[in-house]
PDB file of C-alpha atoms in Angstrom:
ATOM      1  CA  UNK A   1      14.431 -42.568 -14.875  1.00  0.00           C
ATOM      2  CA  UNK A   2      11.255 -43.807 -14.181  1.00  0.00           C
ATOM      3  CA  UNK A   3      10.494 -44.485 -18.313  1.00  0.00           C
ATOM      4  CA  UNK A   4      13.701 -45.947 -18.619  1.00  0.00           C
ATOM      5  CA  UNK A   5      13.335 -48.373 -15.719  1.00  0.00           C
ATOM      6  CA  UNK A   6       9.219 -49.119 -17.096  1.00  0.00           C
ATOM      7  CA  UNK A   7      10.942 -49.575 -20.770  1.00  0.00           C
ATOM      8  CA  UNK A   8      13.680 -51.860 -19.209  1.00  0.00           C
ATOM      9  CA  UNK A   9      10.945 -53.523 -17.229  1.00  0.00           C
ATOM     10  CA  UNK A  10       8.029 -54.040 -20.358  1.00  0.00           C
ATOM     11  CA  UNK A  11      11.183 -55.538 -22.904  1.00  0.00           C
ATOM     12  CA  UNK A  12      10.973 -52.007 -24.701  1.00  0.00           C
ATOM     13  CA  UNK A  13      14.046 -50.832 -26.486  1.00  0.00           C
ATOM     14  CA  UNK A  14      12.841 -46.878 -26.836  1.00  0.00           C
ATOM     15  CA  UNK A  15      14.643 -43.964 -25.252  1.00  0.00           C
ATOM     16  CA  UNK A  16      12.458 -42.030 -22.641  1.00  0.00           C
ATOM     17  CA  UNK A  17      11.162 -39.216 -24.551  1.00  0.00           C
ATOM     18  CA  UNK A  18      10.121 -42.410 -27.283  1.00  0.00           C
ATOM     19  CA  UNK A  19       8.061 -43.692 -24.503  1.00  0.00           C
ATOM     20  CA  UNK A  20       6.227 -40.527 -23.375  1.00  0.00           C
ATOM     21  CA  UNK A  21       5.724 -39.047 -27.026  1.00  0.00           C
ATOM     22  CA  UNK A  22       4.179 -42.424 -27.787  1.00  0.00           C
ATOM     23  CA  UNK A  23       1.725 -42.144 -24.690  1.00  0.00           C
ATOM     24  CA  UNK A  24       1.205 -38.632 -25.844  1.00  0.00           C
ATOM     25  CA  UNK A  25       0.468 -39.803 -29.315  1.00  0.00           C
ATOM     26  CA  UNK A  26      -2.241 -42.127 -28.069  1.00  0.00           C
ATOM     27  CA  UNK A  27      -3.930 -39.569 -26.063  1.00  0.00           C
ATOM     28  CA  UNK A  28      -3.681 -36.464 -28.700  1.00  0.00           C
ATOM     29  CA  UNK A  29      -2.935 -37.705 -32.536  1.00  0.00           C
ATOM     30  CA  UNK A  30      -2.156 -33.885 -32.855  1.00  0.00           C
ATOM     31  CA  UNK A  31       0.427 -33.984 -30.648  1.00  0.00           C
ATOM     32  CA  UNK A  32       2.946 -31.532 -31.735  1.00  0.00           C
ATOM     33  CA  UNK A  33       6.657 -31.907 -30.176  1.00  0.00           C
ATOM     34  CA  UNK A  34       7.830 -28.806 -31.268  1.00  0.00           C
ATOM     35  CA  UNK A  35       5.121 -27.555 -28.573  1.00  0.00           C
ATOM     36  CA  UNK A  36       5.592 -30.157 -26.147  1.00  0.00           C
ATOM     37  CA  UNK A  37       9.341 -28.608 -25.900  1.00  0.00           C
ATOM     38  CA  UNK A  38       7.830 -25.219 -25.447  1.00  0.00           C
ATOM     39  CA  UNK A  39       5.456 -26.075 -22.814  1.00  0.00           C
ATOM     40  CA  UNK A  40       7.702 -28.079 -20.523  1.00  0.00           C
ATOM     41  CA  UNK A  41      10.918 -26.669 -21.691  1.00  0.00           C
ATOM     42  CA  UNK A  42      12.614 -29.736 -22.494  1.00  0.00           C
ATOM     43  CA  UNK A  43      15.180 -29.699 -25.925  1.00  0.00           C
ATOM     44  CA  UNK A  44      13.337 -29.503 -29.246  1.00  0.00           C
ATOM     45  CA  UNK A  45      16.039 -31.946 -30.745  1.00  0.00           C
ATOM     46  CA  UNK A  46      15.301 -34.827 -28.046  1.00  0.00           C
ATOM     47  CA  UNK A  47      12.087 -35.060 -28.917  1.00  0.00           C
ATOM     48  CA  UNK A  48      12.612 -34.355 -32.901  1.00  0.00           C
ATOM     49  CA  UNK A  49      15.031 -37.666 -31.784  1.00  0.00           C
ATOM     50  CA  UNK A  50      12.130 -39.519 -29.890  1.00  0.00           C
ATOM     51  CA  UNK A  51       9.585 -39.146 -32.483  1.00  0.00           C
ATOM     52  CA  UNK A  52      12.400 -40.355 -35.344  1.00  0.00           C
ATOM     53  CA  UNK A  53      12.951 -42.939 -33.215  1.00  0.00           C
ATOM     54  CA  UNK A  54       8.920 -44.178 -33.379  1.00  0.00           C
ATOM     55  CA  UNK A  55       8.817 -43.782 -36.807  1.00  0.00           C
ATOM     56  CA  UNK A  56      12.134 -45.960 -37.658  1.00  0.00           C
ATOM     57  CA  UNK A  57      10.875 -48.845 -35.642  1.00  0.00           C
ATOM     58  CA  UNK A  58       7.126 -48.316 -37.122  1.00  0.00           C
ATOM     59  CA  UNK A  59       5.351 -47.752 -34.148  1.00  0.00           C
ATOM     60  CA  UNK A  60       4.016 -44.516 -35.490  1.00  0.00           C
ATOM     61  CA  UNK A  61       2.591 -43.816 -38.848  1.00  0.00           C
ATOM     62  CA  UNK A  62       1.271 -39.844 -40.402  1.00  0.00           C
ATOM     63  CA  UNK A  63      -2.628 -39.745 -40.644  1.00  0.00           C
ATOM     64  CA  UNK A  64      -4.901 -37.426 -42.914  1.00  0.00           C
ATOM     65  CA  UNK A  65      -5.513 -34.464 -41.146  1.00  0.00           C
ATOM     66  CA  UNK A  66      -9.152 -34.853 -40.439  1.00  0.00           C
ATOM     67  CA  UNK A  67      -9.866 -31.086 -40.089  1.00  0.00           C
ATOM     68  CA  UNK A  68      -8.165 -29.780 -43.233  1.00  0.00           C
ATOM     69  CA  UNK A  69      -5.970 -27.210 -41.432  1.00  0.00           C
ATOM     70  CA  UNK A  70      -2.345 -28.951 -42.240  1.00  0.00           C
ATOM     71  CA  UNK A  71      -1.757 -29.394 -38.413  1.00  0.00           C
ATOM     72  CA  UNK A  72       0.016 -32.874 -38.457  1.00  0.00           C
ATOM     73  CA  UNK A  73      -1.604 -35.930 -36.807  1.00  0.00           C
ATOM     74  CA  UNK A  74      -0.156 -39.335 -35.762  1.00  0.00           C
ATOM     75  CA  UNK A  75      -1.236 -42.589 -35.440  1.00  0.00           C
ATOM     76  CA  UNK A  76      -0.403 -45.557 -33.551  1.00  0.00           C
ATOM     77  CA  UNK A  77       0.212 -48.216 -35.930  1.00  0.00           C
ATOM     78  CA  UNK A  78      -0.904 -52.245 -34.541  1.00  0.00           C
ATOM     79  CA  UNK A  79       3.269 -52.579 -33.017  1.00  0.00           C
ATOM     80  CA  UNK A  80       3.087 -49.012 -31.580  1.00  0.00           C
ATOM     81  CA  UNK A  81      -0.599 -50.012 -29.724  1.00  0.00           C
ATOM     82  CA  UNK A  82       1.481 -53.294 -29.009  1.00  0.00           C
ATOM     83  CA  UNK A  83       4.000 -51.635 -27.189  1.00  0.00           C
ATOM     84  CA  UNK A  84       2.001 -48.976 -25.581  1.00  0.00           C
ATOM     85  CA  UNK A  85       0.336 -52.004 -24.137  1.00  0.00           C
ATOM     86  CA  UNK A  86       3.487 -53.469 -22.684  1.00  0.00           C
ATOM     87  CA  UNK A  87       5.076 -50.223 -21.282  1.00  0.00           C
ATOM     88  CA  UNK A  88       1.066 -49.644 -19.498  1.00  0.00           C
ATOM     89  CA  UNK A  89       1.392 -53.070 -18.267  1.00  0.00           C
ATOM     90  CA  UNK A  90       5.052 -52.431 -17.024  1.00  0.00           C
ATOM     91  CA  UNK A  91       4.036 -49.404 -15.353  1.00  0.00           C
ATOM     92  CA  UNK A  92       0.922 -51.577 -13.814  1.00  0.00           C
ATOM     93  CA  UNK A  93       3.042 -53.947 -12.322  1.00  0.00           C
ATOM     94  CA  UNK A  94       5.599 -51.269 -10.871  1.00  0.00           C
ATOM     95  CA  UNK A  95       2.682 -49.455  -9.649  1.00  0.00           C
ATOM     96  CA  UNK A  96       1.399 -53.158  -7.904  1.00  0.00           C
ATOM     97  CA  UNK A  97       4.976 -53.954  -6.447  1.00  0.00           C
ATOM     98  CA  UNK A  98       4.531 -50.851  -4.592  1.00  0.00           C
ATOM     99  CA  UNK A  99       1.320 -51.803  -2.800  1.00  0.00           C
ATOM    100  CA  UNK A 100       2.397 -55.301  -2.929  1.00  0.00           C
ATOM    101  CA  UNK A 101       0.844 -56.009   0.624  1.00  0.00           C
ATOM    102  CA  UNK A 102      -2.945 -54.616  -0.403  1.00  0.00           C
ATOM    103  CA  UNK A 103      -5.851 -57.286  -1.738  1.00  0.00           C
ATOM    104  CA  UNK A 104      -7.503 -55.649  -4.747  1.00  0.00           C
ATOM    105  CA  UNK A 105     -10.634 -57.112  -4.508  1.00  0.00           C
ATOM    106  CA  UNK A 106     -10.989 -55.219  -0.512  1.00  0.00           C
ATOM    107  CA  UNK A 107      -9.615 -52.068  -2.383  1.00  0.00           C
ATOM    108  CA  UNK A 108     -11.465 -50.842  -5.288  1.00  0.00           C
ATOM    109  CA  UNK A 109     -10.756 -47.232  -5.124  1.00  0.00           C
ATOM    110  CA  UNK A 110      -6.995 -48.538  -4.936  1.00  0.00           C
ATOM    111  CA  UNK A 111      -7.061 -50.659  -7.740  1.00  0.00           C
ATOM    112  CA  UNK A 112      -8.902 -47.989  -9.838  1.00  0.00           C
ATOM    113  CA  UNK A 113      -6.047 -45.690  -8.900  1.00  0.00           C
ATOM    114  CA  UNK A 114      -3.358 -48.344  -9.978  1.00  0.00           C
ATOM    115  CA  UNK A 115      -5.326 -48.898 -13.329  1.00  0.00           C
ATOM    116  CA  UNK A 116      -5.640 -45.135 -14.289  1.00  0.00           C
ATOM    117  CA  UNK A 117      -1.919 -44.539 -13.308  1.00  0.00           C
ATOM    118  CA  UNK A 118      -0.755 -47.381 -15.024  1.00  0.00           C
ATOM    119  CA  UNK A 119      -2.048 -46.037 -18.344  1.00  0.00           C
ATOM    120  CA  UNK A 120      -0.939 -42.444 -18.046  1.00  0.00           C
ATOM    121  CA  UNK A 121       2.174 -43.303 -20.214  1.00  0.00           C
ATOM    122  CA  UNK A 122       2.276 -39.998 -21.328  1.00  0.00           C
ATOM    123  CA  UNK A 123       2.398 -37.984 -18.475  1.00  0.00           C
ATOM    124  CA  UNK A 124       5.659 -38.444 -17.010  1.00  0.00           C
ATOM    125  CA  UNK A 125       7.997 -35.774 -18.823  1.00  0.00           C
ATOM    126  CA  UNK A 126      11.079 -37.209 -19.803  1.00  0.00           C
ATOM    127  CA  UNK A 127      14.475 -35.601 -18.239  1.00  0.00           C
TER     128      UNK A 127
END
């Protein structure tokens, strides 16, 4: 829920596990979502779905595979960054609303918090 409200929030039009596989992307370009599904036991086919999903609306391209061992890679292409960008900036201002009462500037170790929450797209597992 919370990926759908951030998409709803940043203008995105991407399912939830679009979302987190493109945070994932951006943090690992090996990302592979036939492991993801293994490792938090979510379905295979919904994330087979998200990562069509990416690639139909050309927010994801493939990449060379730098090290020569076939694993596939993915890359953010400029619109995928773009949106990454909005749904980090979404999830920002979410974060913000919930502190709305605090003054940054008398709260560094707050807003540091905010800021690396805020980009941790990728960490929320979709349901």
């Amino acid at each position: 829920r919370l990926l759908e409200r951030m998409a709803a929030r940043a203008g995105v039009a991407l399912s939830p596990a679009a979302c987190w596989l493109l945070g994932r992307i951006a943090m690992d370009p090996a990302t592979d979502p036939a492991e993801l599904a293994r490792r938090y036991t979510l379905d295979a086919r919904l994330l087979g779905a998200g990562m069509a999903e990416l690639r139909a609306q050309g927010l994801i391209a493939n990449a060379p595979d730098a090290a020569g061992n076939g694993a596939p890679r993915h890359l953010l292409t400029p619109a995928g960054g773009a949106v990454l960008d909005r749904l980090v900036a979404a999830h920002r201002d979410a974060l913000a609303d919930l502190v709305a009462e605090w003054a940054p500037e008398r709260h560094a170790e707050l807003e540091a918090l905010v800021a690396r929450l805020s980009r941790d797209v990728g960490a929320e597992v979709p349901a």
